[in-house]
mmCIF file of C-alpha atoms in Angstrom:
data_model
loop_
_atom_site.group_PDB
_atom_site.id
_atom_site.type_symbol
_atom_site.label_atom_id
_atom_site.label_comp_id
_atom_site.label_asym_id
_atom_site.label_seq_id
_atom_site.Cartn_x
_atom_site.Cartn_y
_atom_site.Cartn_z
ATOM 1 C CA MET A 30 92.839 35.176 72.250
ATOM 2 C CA SER A 31 91.655 31.656 71.409
ATOM 3 C CA LYS A 32 93.823 28.649 72.177
ATOM 4 C CA THR A 33 93.544 27.704 68.505
ATOM 5 C CA ASP A 34 95.421 30.908 67.634
ATOM 6 C CA VAL A 35 98.631 29.108 68.631
ATOM 7 C CA VAL A 36 100.352 26.041 67.201
ATOM 8 C CA ALA A 37 103.517 24.583 68.747
ATOM 9 C CA MET A 38 106.079 22.677 66.677
ATOM 10 C CA ILE A 39 108.619 20.490 68.505
ATOM 11 C CA LEU A 40 111.831 19.727 66.586
ATOM 12 C CA ALA A 41 112.411 16.118 67.657
ATOM 13 C CA GLY A 42 114.229 14.544 64.737
ATOM 14 C CA GLY A 43 117.854 14.977 65.773
ATOM 15 C CA GLN A 44 120.236 12.031 65.883
ATOM 16 C CA GLY A 45 122.006 13.123 69.045
ATOM 17 C CA ALA A 46 125.380 11.706 68.009
ATOM 18 C CA ARG A 47 127.081 13.177 71.088
ATOM 19 C CA LEU A 48 125.065 10.759 73.233
ATOM 20 C CA GLY A 49 126.846 7.835 71.589
ATOM 21 C CA VAL A 50 125.220 4.430 72.052
ATOM 22 C CA LEU A 51 122.236 5.926 73.885
ATOM 23 C CA THR A 52 120.869 7.118 70.539
ATOM 24 C CA LYS A 53 121.737 4.084 68.441
ATOM 25 C CA LYS A 54 118.119 2.902 68.463
ATOM 26 C CA VAL A 55 116.168 6.007 69.500
ATOM 27 C CA ALA A 56 116.074 9.708 68.707
ATOM 28 C CA LYS A 57 117.486 11.943 71.424
ATOM 29 C CA PRO A 58 114.072 13.235 72.616
ATOM 30 C CA ALA A 59 113.009 9.621 73.320
ATOM 31 C CA VAL A 60 115.935 8.934 75.678
ATOM 32 C CA PRO A 61 114.698 8.202 79.238
ATOM 33 C CA PHE A 62 115.345 10.817 81.884
ATOM 34 C CA GLY A 63 114.819 11.218 85.600
ATOM 35 C CA SER A 64 113.496 7.783 86.575
ATOM 36 C CA ARG A 65 110.070 7.986 84.907
ATOM 37 C CA TYR A 66 110.279 10.424 81.998
ATOM 38 C CA ARG A 67 111.571 10.859 78.452
ATOM 39 C CA ILE A 68 113.283 14.077 77.382
ATOM 40 C CA ILE A 69 110.377 15.031 75.117
ATOM 41 C CA ASP A 70 107.993 14.970 78.116
ATOM 42 C CA PHE A 71 109.248 18.425 79.087
ATOM 43 C CA PRO A 72 108.312 20.471 75.987
ATOM 44 C CA LEU A 73 105.080 18.459 75.610
ATOM 45 C CA SER A 74 104.109 19.108 79.228
ATOM 46 C CA ASN A 75 105.088 22.764 78.935
ATOM 47 C CA CYS A 76 102.696 23.086 75.992
ATOM 48 C CA VAL A 77 99.797 21.536 77.898
ATOM 49 C CA ASN A 78 100.469 23.577 81.033
ATOM 50 C CA SER A 79 100.691 26.718 78.889
ATOM 51 C CA GLY A 80 97.276 26.066 77.304
ATOM 52 C CA ILE A 81 98.623 25.101 73.858
ATOM 53 C CA GLU A 82 96.484 22.285 72.478
ATOM 54 C CA ILE A 83 97.806 21.783 68.931
ATOM 55 C CA VAL A 84 101.331 20.359 68.928
ATOM 56 C CA GLY A 85 103.273 19.021 65.954
ATOM 57 C CA VAL A 86 106.162 16.668 66.756
ATOM 58 C CA LEU A 87 108.656 16.620 63.888
ATOM 59 C CA SER A 88 110.379 13.239 63.828
ATOM 60 C CA GLN A 89 113.088 11.924 61.522
ATOM 61 C CA TYR A 90 116.003 9.896 62.953
ATOM 62 C CA GLN A 91 114.982 6.513 64.473
ATOM 63 C CA PRO A 92 111.344 7.644 64.699
ATOM 64 C CA LEU A 93 109.651 4.404 65.792
ATOM 65 C CA ALA A 94 110.318 4.618 69.535
ATOM 66 C CA LEU A 95 109.431 8.317 69.625
ATOM 67 C CA ASN A 96 106.263 7.881 67.559
ATOM 68 C CA THR A 97 105.147 4.930 69.696
ATOM 69 C CA TYR A 98 105.854 6.845 72.886
ATOM 70 C CA VAL A 99 103.963 9.994 71.913
ATOM 71 C CA GLY A 100 101.123 8.013 70.304
ATOM 72 C CA ASN A 101 97.899 10.009 70.275
ATOM 73 C CA GLY A 102 99.096 12.352 73.016
ATOM 74 C CA HIS A 103 96.786 10.936 75.686
ATOM 75 C CA PRO A 104 99.224 11.088 78.667
ATOM 76 C CA TRP A 105 99.632 14.825 78.033
ATOM 77 C CA ASP A 106 95.869 15.377 77.554
ATOM 78 C CA LEU A 107 96.445 16.085 73.860
ATOM 79 C CA ASP A 108 93.917 13.609 72.436
ATOM 80 C CA ARG A 109 91.009 16.004 72.037
ATOM 81 C CA ASN A 110 88.655 16.930 69.222
ATOM 82 C CA ASN A 111 90.121 19.723 67.092
ATOM 83 C CA ALA A 112 93.386 19.503 69.031
ATOM 84 C CA GLY A 113 96.124 17.000 69.771
ATOM 85 C CA ALA A 114 99.691 15.857 69.252
ATOM 86 C CA TYR A 115 100.591 15.098 65.644
ATOM 87 C CA ILE A 116 103.642 13.126 64.520
ATOM 88 C CA LEU A 117 105.098 14.837 61.433
ATOM 89 C CA PRO A 118 107.768 12.848 59.558
ATOM 90 C CA PRO A 119 109.601 14.312 56.540
ATOM 91 C CA TYR A 120 107.107 15.320 53.870
ATOM 92 C CA GLN A 121 106.355 12.806 51.122
ATOM 93 C CA LYS A 122 106.025 14.149 47.622
ATOM 94 C CA SER A 123 106.135 12.627 44.133
ATOM 95 C CA GLY A 124 106.921 9.224 45.560
ATOM 96 C CA LYS A 125 110.049 10.259 47.410
ATOM 97 C CA SER A 126 110.885 11.567 50.841
ATOM 98 C CA ASP A 127 112.857 14.734 51.433
ATOM 99 C CA TRP A 128 114.793 14.548 54.703
ATOM 100 C CA TYR A 129 114.636 17.628 56.858
ATOM 101 C CA LYS A 130 117.680 19.647 55.830
ATOM 102 C CA GLY A 131 117.674 21.888 58.897
ATOM 103 C CA THR A 132 115.414 23.310 61.573
ATOM 104 C CA ALA A 133 113.891 25.906 59.247
ATOM 105 C CA ASN A 134 113.387 23.404 56.445
ATOM 106 C CA ALA A 135 111.588 21.075 58.864
ATOM 107 C CA ILE A 136 109.022 23.800 59.583
ATOM 108 C CA TYR A 137 108.866 24.749 55.893
ATOM 109 C CA GLN A 138 107.976 21.183 54.946
ATOM 110 C CA ASN A 139 105.087 21.330 57.419
ATOM 111 C CA LYS A 140 103.734 24.764 56.556
ATOM 112 C CA ASP A 141 100.572 23.162 55.143
ATOM 113 C CA PHE A 142 99.912 21.547 58.533
ATOM 114 C CA ILE A 143 100.265 24.950 60.176
ATOM 115 C CA ASP A 144 98.111 26.639 57.533
ATOM 116 C CA ASP A 145 95.380 24.039 58.053
ATOM 117 C CA ASN A 146 95.187 25.075 61.709
ATOM 118 C CA ASN A 147 95.214 28.784 60.769
ATOM 119 C CA PRO A 148 97.116 30.145 63.800
ATOM 120 C CA LYS A 149 98.203 33.714 64.383
ATOM 121 C CA TYR A 150 101.313 32.579 66.238
ATOM 122 C CA VAL A 151 103.684 29.611 66.042
ATOM 123 C CA VAL A 152 105.868 28.400 68.892
ATOM 124 C CA ILE A 153 109.048 26.587 67.798
ATOM 125 C CA LEU A 154 110.619 24.301 70.391
ATOM 126 C CA SER A 155 113.586 21.965 70.705
ATOM 127 C CA GLY A 156 112.905 18.420 71.816
ATOM 128 C CA ASP A 157 116.096 17.946 73.839
ATOM 129 C CA HIS A 158 116.006 20.435 76.707
ATOM 130 C CA ILE A 159 115.040 19.930 80.350
ATOM 131 C CA TYR A 160 113.104 22.907 81.720
ATOM 132 C CA LYS A 161 109.679 24.101 82.855
ATOM 133 C CA MET A 162 108.449 27.224 81.105
ATOM 134 C CA ASP A 163 105.122 29.002 80.678
ATOM 135 C CA TYR A 164 104.937 29.779 76.964
ATOM 136 C CA ALA A 165 101.749 31.784 77.609
ATOM 137 C CA ASP A 166 103.804 34.418 79.453
ATOM 138 C CA MET A 167 106.247 34.555 76.561
ATOM 139 C CA LEU A 168 103.382 34.872 74.066
ATOM 140 C CA LYS A 169 101.868 37.697 76.114
ATOM 141 C CA SER A 170 105.190 39.546 75.909
ATOM 142 C CA HIS A 171 105.338 38.892 72.159
ATOM 143 C CA ILE A 172 101.870 40.348 71.608
ATOM 144 C CA GLU A 173 102.298 43.361 73.908
ATOM 145 C CA ARG A 174 105.525 44.366 72.149
ATOM 146 C CA GLY A 175 104.043 43.930 68.699
ATOM 147 C CA ALA A 176 106.928 41.607 67.892
ATOM 148 C CA ASP A 177 107.409 39.683 64.689
ATOM 149 C CA ALA A 178 109.580 37.188 66.562
ATOM 150 C CA THR A 179 110.471 36.607 70.203
ATOM 151 C CA VAL A 180 113.452 34.483 71.234
ATOM 152 C CA ALA A 181 113.800 33.005 74.721
ATOM 153 C CA VAL A 182 117.243 33.667 76.188
ATOM 154 C CA TYR A 183 119.134 32.403 79.193
ATOM 155 C CA GLU A 184 121.988 34.237 80.885
ATOM 156 C CA VAL A 185 124.999 31.926 80.827
ATOM 157 C CA PRO A 186 128.369 32.513 82.518
ATOM 158 C CA TRP A 187 130.482 34.773 80.323
ATOM 159 C CA GLU A 188 133.186 32.137 79.970
ATOM 160 C CA GLU A 189 130.611 29.741 78.488
ATOM 161 C CA ALA A 190 129.047 32.229 76.067
ATOM 162 C CA PRO A 191 131.324 31.221 73.124
ATOM 163 C CA ARG A 192 129.610 27.794 73.162
ATOM 164 C CA PHE A 193 126.172 29.234 72.351
ATOM 165 C CA GLY A 194 124.248 31.237 69.818
ATOM 166 C CA ILE A 195 124.299 34.705 71.409
ATOM 167 C CA LEU A 196 121.728 37.471 71.003
ATOM 168 C CA ASN A 197 122.855 41.075 71.321
ATOM 169 C CA THR A 198 120.102 43.416 72.515
ATOM 170 C CA ASN A 199 119.284 47.058 73.167
ATOM 171 C CA GLU A 200 118.132 48.311 76.586
ATOM 172 C CA ASP A 201 114.502 47.438 75.776
ATOM 173 C CA ASP A 202 115.572 43.839 74.898
ATOM 174 C CA SER A 203 115.016 44.424 71.196
ATOM 175 C CA ILE A 204 117.493 42.266 69.261
ATOM 176 C CA TYR A 205 119.924 43.906 66.887
ATOM 177 C CA GLU A 206 122.324 41.031 66.204
ATOM 178 C CA PHE A 207 122.676 37.251 66.411
ATOM 179 C CA GLU A 208 126.142 35.681 66.691
ATOM 180 C CA GLU A 209 126.725 31.933 66.426
ATOM 181 C CA LYS A 210 129.353 30.846 68.989
ATOM 182 C CA PRO A 211 131.270 34.161 69.023
ATOM 183 C CA LYS A 212 134.905 34.047 70.130
ATOM 184 C CA GLN A 213 134.514 37.426 71.827
ATOM 185 C CA PRO A 214 130.841 37.700 72.826
ATOM 186 C CA LYS A 215 129.244 41.089 73.398
ATOM 187 C CA SER A 216 126.484 39.526 75.477
ATOM 188 C CA ASN A 217 125.843 36.433 77.612
ATOM 189 C CA LEU A 218 122.242 36.018 76.465
ATOM 190 C CA ALA A 219 122.170 32.529 74.963
ATOM 191 C CA SER A 220 119.368 31.457 72.678
ATOM 192 C CA MET A 221 117.363 28.609 74.242
ATOM 193 C CA GLY A 222 116.014 27.393 70.910
ATOM 194 C CA VAL A 223 112.532 28.545 71.960
ATOM 195 C CA TYR A 224 110.899 30.920 69.472
ATOM 196 C CA ILE A 225 107.510 32.560 69.011
ATOM 197 C CA PHE A 226 106.753 33.934 65.561
ATOM 198 C CA THR A 227 103.827 35.763 64.091
ATOM 199 C CA TRP A 228 102.927 33.132 61.510
ATOM 200 C CA ASP A 229 102.515 35.268 58.400
ATOM 201 C CA VAL A 230 105.970 36.784 59.027
ATOM 202 C CA LEU A 231 107.613 33.391 59.565
ATOM 203 C CA ARG A 232 105.823 31.825 56.602
ATOM 204 C CA GLU A 233 107.194 34.455 54.234
ATOM 205 C CA ALA A 234 110.703 34.034 55.684
ATOM 206 C CA LEU A 235 110.599 30.240 55.357
ATOM 207 C CA ILE A 236 109.643 30.471 51.678
ATOM 208 C CA ALA A 237 112.468 32.937 50.999
ATOM 209 C CA ASP A 238 114.945 30.791 52.945
ATOM 210 C CA GLU A 239 113.970 27.675 51.000
ATOM 211 C CA ALA A 240 114.601 29.497 47.744
ATOM 212 C CA ASP A 241 118.149 30.406 48.829
ATOM 213 C CA GLU A 242 120.436 27.594 47.635
ATOM 214 C CA ASN A 243 123.232 28.807 49.928
ATOM 215 C CA SER A 244 121.135 28.704 53.089
ATOM 216 C CA GLU A 245 121.746 26.138 55.812
ATOM 217 C CA ASN A 246 118.001 26.298 56.529
ATOM 218 C CA ASP A 247 118.604 26.998 60.213
ATOM 219 C CA PHE A 248 116.646 29.319 62.499
ATOM 220 C CA GLY A 249 119.667 30.738 64.292
ATOM 221 C CA LYS A 250 121.990 30.998 61.321
ATOM 222 C CA ASN A 251 119.484 32.035 58.647
ATOM 223 C CA ILE A 252 115.932 32.930 59.686
ATOM 224 C CA ILE A 253 116.779 35.259 62.586
ATOM 225 C CA PRO A 254 119.461 37.190 60.612
ATOM 226 C CA MET A 255 117.083 37.388 57.644
ATOM 227 C CA LEU A 256 114.351 38.944 59.782
ATOM 228 C CA LEU A 257 116.806 41.355 61.390
ATOM 229 C CA GLY A 258 118.123 42.348 57.965
ATOM 230 C CA GLY A 259 114.569 42.920 56.795
ATOM 231 C CA GLY A 260 113.830 45.352 59.600
ATOM 232 C CA LYS A 261 111.445 43.091 61.492
ATOM 233 C CA LYS A 262 110.835 43.570 65.217
ATOM 234 C CA LEU A 263 112.623 40.905 67.248
ATOM 235 C CA PHE A 264 112.761 40.803 71.032
ATOM 236 C CA ALA A 265 114.518 38.684 73.637
ATOM 237 C CA TYR A 266 112.453 37.047 76.379
ATOM 238 C CA ARG A 267 114.541 36.456 79.487
ATOM 239 C CA PHE A 268 114.069 33.123 81.234
ATOM 240 C CA ALA A 269 115.407 32.720 84.763
ATOM 241 C CA GLY A 270 114.365 29.183 85.683
ATOM 242 C CA TYR A 271 116.206 25.866 85.392
ATOM 243 C CA TRP A 272 117.247 24.987 81.829
ATOM 244 C CA LYS A 273 119.692 22.384 80.547
ATOM 245 C CA ASP A 274 120.553 21.154 77.075
ATOM 246 C CA VAL A 275 121.081 17.407 77.527
ATOM 247 C CA GLY A 276 122.831 16.820 74.235
ATOM 248 C CA THR A 277 126.040 15.369 75.700
ATOM 249 C CA ILE A 278 126.809 12.465 78.016
ATOM 250 C CA SER A 279 128.134 14.775 80.728
ATOM 251 C CA SER A 280 125.134 17.142 80.585
ATOM 252 C CA LEU A 281 122.663 14.230 80.592
ATOM 253 C CA TRP A 282 124.348 12.697 83.636
ATOM 254 C CA GLU A 283 124.636 16.052 85.441
ATOM 255 C CA THR A 284 120.982 16.906 84.835
ATOM 256 C CA ASN A 285 119.877 13.550 86.221
ATOM 257 C CA MET A 286 122.020 14.202 89.289
ATOM 258 C CA ASP A 287 120.428 17.660 89.629
ATOM 259 C CA ILE A 288 117.121 15.929 90.361
ATOM 260 C CA LEU A 289 118.759 14.616 93.527
ATOM 261 C CA ASP A 290 120.939 17.611 94.385
ATOM 262 C CA LYS A 291 118.778 20.570 93.319
ATOM 263 C CA PRO A 292 115.150 19.554 93.861
ATOM 264 C CA GLU A 293 114.220 23.177 94.413
ATOM 265 C CA ASP A 294 115.452 24.022 90.900
ATOM 266 C CA ILE A 295 114.084 21.011 89.002
ATOM 267 C CA ASN A 296 111.031 20.051 91.037
ATOM 268 C CA LEU A 297 109.394 17.050 89.373
ATOM 269 C CA VAL A 298 106.712 16.628 92.028
ATOM 270 C CA ASP A 299 105.293 20.132 91.602
ATOM 271 C CA ARG A 300 101.562 19.618 91.049
ATOM 272 C CA SER A 301 101.143 23.188 89.834
ATOM 273 C CA TRP A 302 103.331 22.416 86.780
ATOM 274 C CA LYS A 303 103.179 18.682 86.319
ATOM 275 C CA ILE A 304 105.494 16.885 83.930
ATOM 276 C CA PHE A 305 103.343 14.222 82.284
ATOM 277 C CA SER A 306 104.721 10.948 80.921
ATOM 278 C CA ARG A 307 103.687 7.609 79.467
ATOM 279 C CA ASN A 308 104.608 4.883 81.952
ATOM 280 C CA PRO A 309 103.971 1.143 81.811
ATOM 281 C CA VAL A 310 101.838 -0.329 84.566
ATOM 282 C CA LYS A 311 104.183 -2.109 86.962
ATOM 283 C CA PRO A 312 103.980 -3.274 90.573
ATOM 284 C CA SER A 313 105.364 -0.788 93.090
ATOM 285 C CA HIS A 314 109.091 -0.861 93.784
ATOM 286 C CA PHE A 315 110.452 -3.270 96.396
ATOM 287 C CA ILE A 316 113.449 -2.911 98.712
ATOM 288 C CA GLY A 317 114.523 -6.237 100.223
ATOM 289 C CA LYS A 318 115.754 -6.840 103.760
ATOM 290 C CA ASP A 319 119.359 -6.669 102.581
ATOM 291 C CA GLY A 320 118.753 -3.708 100.280
ATOM 292 C CA SER A 321 119.227 -0.003 100.939
ATOM 293 C CA VAL A 322 118.510 3.143 98.942
ATOM 294 C CA LYS A 323 119.980 6.535 99.866
ATOM 295 C CA ASP A 324 119.558 9.933 98.175
ATOM 296 C CA SER A 325 118.136 8.314 95.043
ATOM 297 C CA ALA A 326 115.115 8.358 92.737
ATOM 298 C CA LEU A 327 113.420 5.139 91.648
ATOM 299 C CA THR A 328 110.058 4.167 90.261
ATOM 300 C CA ASP A 329 107.654 1.270 89.764
ATOM 301 C CA GLY A 330 108.901 -2.249 89.253
ATOM 302 C CA CYS A 331 112.369 -1.746 90.758
ATOM 303 C CA ARG A 332 113.652 -4.533 93.001
ATOM 304 C CA ILE A 333 116.539 -3.551 95.243
ATOM 305 C CA HIS A 334 118.470 -6.180 97.203
ATOM 306 C CA GLY A 335 121.845 -4.417 97.134
ATOM 307 C CA GLU A 336 123.007 -0.888 97.951
ATOM 308 C CA VAL A 337 121.975 2.119 95.860
ATOM 309 C CA VAL A 338 123.465 5.542 96.629
ATOM 310 C CA HIS A 339 122.757 8.852 94.873
ATOM 311 C CA SER A 340 121.410 7.272 91.698
ATOM 312 C CA VAL A 341 118.442 7.525 89.327
ATOM 313 C CA LEU A 342 116.681 4.245 88.477
ATOM 314 C CA SER A 343 114.002 3.786 85.828
ATOM 315 C CA GLU A 344 111.227 1.189 85.917
ATOM 316 C CA SER A 345 111.963 -2.528 86.454
ATOM 317 C CA VAL A 346 115.622 -2.100 87.418
ATOM 318 C CA ILE A 347 117.002 -4.979 89.521
ATOM 319 C CA VAL A 348 119.977 -4.588 91.863
ATOM 320 C CA GLU A 349 120.949 -7.945 93.312
ATOM 321 C CA LYS A 350 122.233 -8.716 96.793
ATOM 322 C CA GLY A 351 125.810 -7.572 97.370
ATOM 323 C CA ALA A 352 125.791 -5.179 94.378
ATOM 324 C CA PHE A 353 126.754 -1.526 94.876
ATOM 325 C CA VAL A 354 125.445 1.311 92.675
ATOM 326 C CA LYS A 355 126.545 4.923 93.172
ATOM 327 C CA ASP A 356 126.064 8.099 91.096
ATOM 328 C CA CYS A 357 124.500 6.044 88.305
ATOM 329 C CA VAL A 358 121.637 6.424 85.836
ATOM 330 C CA LEU A 359 120.043 3.033 85.139
ATOM 331 C CA LEU A 360 117.466 2.942 82.343
ATOM 332 C CA PRO A 361 114.459 0.560 82.207
ATOM 333 C CA GLY A 362 115.065 -3.138 82.778
ATOM 334 C CA VAL A 363 118.742 -2.926 83.755
ATOM 335 C CA VAL A 364 120.037 -5.731 85.988
ATOM 336 C CA VAL A 365 123.080 -5.330 88.223
ATOM 337 C CA LYS A 366 124.199 -8.799 89.326
ATOM 338 C CA GLU A 367 125.506 -9.720 92.758
ATOM 339 C CA GLY A 368 128.899 -8.404 93.760
ATOM 340 C CA ALA A 369 129.043 -5.798 90.982
ATOM 341 C CA HIS A 370 130.365 -2.345 91.936
ATOM 342 C CA ILE A 371 129.496 0.434 89.496
ATOM 343 C CA GLU A 372 129.897 4.182 89.910
ATOM 344 C CA ARG A 373 129.107 7.099 87.620
ATOM 345 C CA CYS A 374 127.643 4.847 84.919
ATOM 346 C CA ILE A 375 124.758 5.315 82.488
ATOM 347 C CA VAL A 376 123.364 1.888 81.586
ATOM 348 C CA ASP A 377 120.900 1.651 78.694
ATOM 349 C CA PHE A 378 117.721 -0.450 78.378
ATOM 350 C CA GLY A 379 117.865 -4.033 79.615
ATOM 351 C CA THR A 380 121.626 -4.385 79.887
ATOM 352 C CA VAL A 381 122.850 -6.911 82.452
ATOM 353 C CA ILE A 382 125.946 -5.981 84.451
ATOM 354 C CA GLY A 383 127.640 -9.289 85.296
ATOM 355 C CA LYS A 384 128.668 -10.588 88.693
ATOM 356 C CA ASN A 385 131.574 -8.788 90.376
ATOM 357 C CA VAL A 386 131.966 -6.278 87.535
ATOM 358 C CA LYS A 387 133.805 -3.124 88.552
ATOM 359 C CA ALA A 388 133.261 0.036 86.520
ATOM 360 C CA GLY A 389 133.706 3.723 87.159
ATOM 361 C CA PRO A 390 136.093 6.631 87.711
ATOM 362 C CA THR A 391 137.912 4.861 90.547
ATOM 363 C CA ILE A 392 139.308 2.383 87.998
ATOM 364 C CA GLU A 393 142.588 3.804 86.713
ATOM 365 C CA GLY A 394 144.012 3.442 83.230
ATOM 366 C CA GLU A 395 142.396 3.078 79.827
ATOM 367 C CA GLY A 396 140.944 0.190 77.898
ATOM 368 C CA PRO A 397 139.794 -0.661 74.365
ATOM 369 C CA TYR A 398 136.423 1.011 74.999
ATOM 370 C CA THR A 399 137.850 4.302 76.289
ATOM 371 C CA ASN A 400 136.199 7.178 74.409
ATOM 372 C CA HIS A 401 137.361 10.605 75.519
ATOM 373 C CA LYS A 402 135.574 12.232 72.583
ATOM 374 C CA ILE A 403 132.133 11.457 74.039
ATOM 375 C CA CYS A 404 132.755 10.399 77.639
ATOM 376 C CA SER A 405 134.270 12.649 80.298
ATOM 377 C CA GLN A 406 134.243 13.166 84.070
ATOM 378 C CA GLY A 407 134.835 9.459 84.547
ATOM 379 C CA ILE A 408 131.368 8.572 83.197
ATOM 380 C CA THR A 409 130.987 5.126 81.615
ATOM 381 C CA VAL A 410 128.114 4.366 79.231
ATOM 382 C CA PHE A 411 126.743 0.911 78.367
ATOM 383 C CA GLU A 412 124.777 0.199 75.187
ATOM 384 C CA ARG A 413 121.311 -1.321 75.484
ATOM 385 C CA GLY A 414 120.716 -5.066 75.356
ATOM 386 C CA LEU A 415 124.162 -6.242 76.465
ATOM 387 C CA VAL A 416 125.247 -8.911 78.906
ATOM 388 C CA ILE A 417 128.538 -7.843 80.464
ATOM 389 C CA LYS A 418 130.919 -10.645 81.404
ATOM 390 C CA ASP A 419 131.375 -11.528 85.057
ATOM 391 C CA ASP A 420 134.442 -10.177 86.873
ATOM 392 C CA VAL A 421 135.533 -7.632 84.220
ATOM 393 C CA VAL A 422 137.052 -4.289 85.209
ATOM 394 C CA ILE A 423 136.126 -1.196 83.176
ATOM 395 C CA PRO A 424 137.791 2.224 83.661
ATOM 396 C CA GLY A 425 135.875 5.490 83.575
ATOM 397 C CA ASN A 426 135.329 7.405 80.324
ATOM 398 C CA SER A 427 134.414 4.183 78.518
ATOM 399 C CA MET A 428 131.668 3.671 75.929
ATOM 400 C CA ILE A 429 130.702 -0.009 75.904
ATOM 401 C CA ASP A 430 129.620 -0.332 72.287
ATOM 402 C CA SER A 431 128.971 -3.698 70.602
ATOM 403 C CA ASP A 432 130.239 -2.257 67.299
ATOM 404 C CA VAL A 433 133.743 -1.610 68.685
ATOM 405 C CA GLU A 434 136.169 -4.256 67.447
ATOM 406 C CA VAL A 435 138.313 -5.623 70.265
ATOM 407 C CA SER A 436 140.234 -8.830 70.860
ATOM 408 C CA ASP A 437 138.535 -11.767 72.593
ATOM 409 C CA GLU A 438 140.797 -11.147 75.554
ATOM 410 C CA ASP A 439 139.741 -7.486 75.870
ATOM 411 C CA ASN A 440 136.048 -8.004 75.066
ATOM 412 C CA VAL A 441 133.814 -7.268 78.071
ATOM 413 C CA ILE A 442 130.574 -8.237 76.311
ATOM 414 C CA ALA A 443 129.356 -11.788 76.830
ATOM 415 C CA SER A 444 126.371 -11.477 74.489
ATOM 416 C CA THR A 445 123.829 -9.073 72.982
ATOM 417 C CA PHE A 446 120.075 -9.339 72.631
ATOM 418 C CA ARG A 447 117.298 -7.217 71.192
ATOM 419 C CA VAL A 448 115.525 -4.751 73.470
#
């Protein structure tokens, strides 16, 4: 089978509202992760490592940062003749743009792109999951079974199954039913949002789905049930490796911490399955004579003069003398000023944490920025481009958002600037 027989399509246009201020300016797949990566690095790298050379990246919400980051695909070795990474915004027709109405509609709008590449098989991927997976093995299973569609599944704890789209299977892993977030699940096989379709079968289904005015244009809710109802052959492909959906603040924080706590599960230094990324050229990190770093991950350009414990730091983070950082995720360019003490915080691009600021789950009570809807487990999130006032105290489960209206007395933001 030729490599050109396969096209991968990455659904990367989601807003990611459950990540709050972290997705104010960028789409969820462009959010930094794990010191030197973006979330979209994982499906892109999986494609390259699996031998897939034609990859469409479907962008929509806040596309600029994502489009700039992916560029021509060079960091992932996807800038080749007759191959590459292609940014695919909503299709323009008759002078107007039709927003992607759902996952299936996004692929439907790009069926001409797929047709132009004339593949036998199409791999559909989500742009917001952290995992390493060989799609070539999944494709081999798809071909050997003569499947029309193959859906990657992950065994989740039974008590968590009602949170997922669940696939019910026969003994040979053929799928007979899909249930979206069932109250009483018959199975604990959760759909990973990773699909392989025989293209002519999917193409026909997408056209029929688009013609259905009542459809939600969704793969799980509409395309899979349609194929099952039409007697097509669908199989589950069981995946046993590390996989996390990082669509919430708690899951994003936990997955970053897993890099430190479970390196055997999420090995980012594995040369046999490298996760590629686009990183700016910076001087190597520096730890001063008064600085210390324990059980943490940091990358180029960091300057550490304070104490960093069990945290993940992106490029060009500065921790000043006397500052204490624990269980935190600090995105590029963050500055933690002297005397600050922050725990279990996610701090977005370039934000400056003022002198002697205290923030984290050890701070009791609630404040004007408390947001239990998005923040939990005592995690506090800071919007990008803020300067936090000196000496303020911020309890856990806070979302420091410049759009929140608070009194001058309660305001913890000294100023904002563009990042």
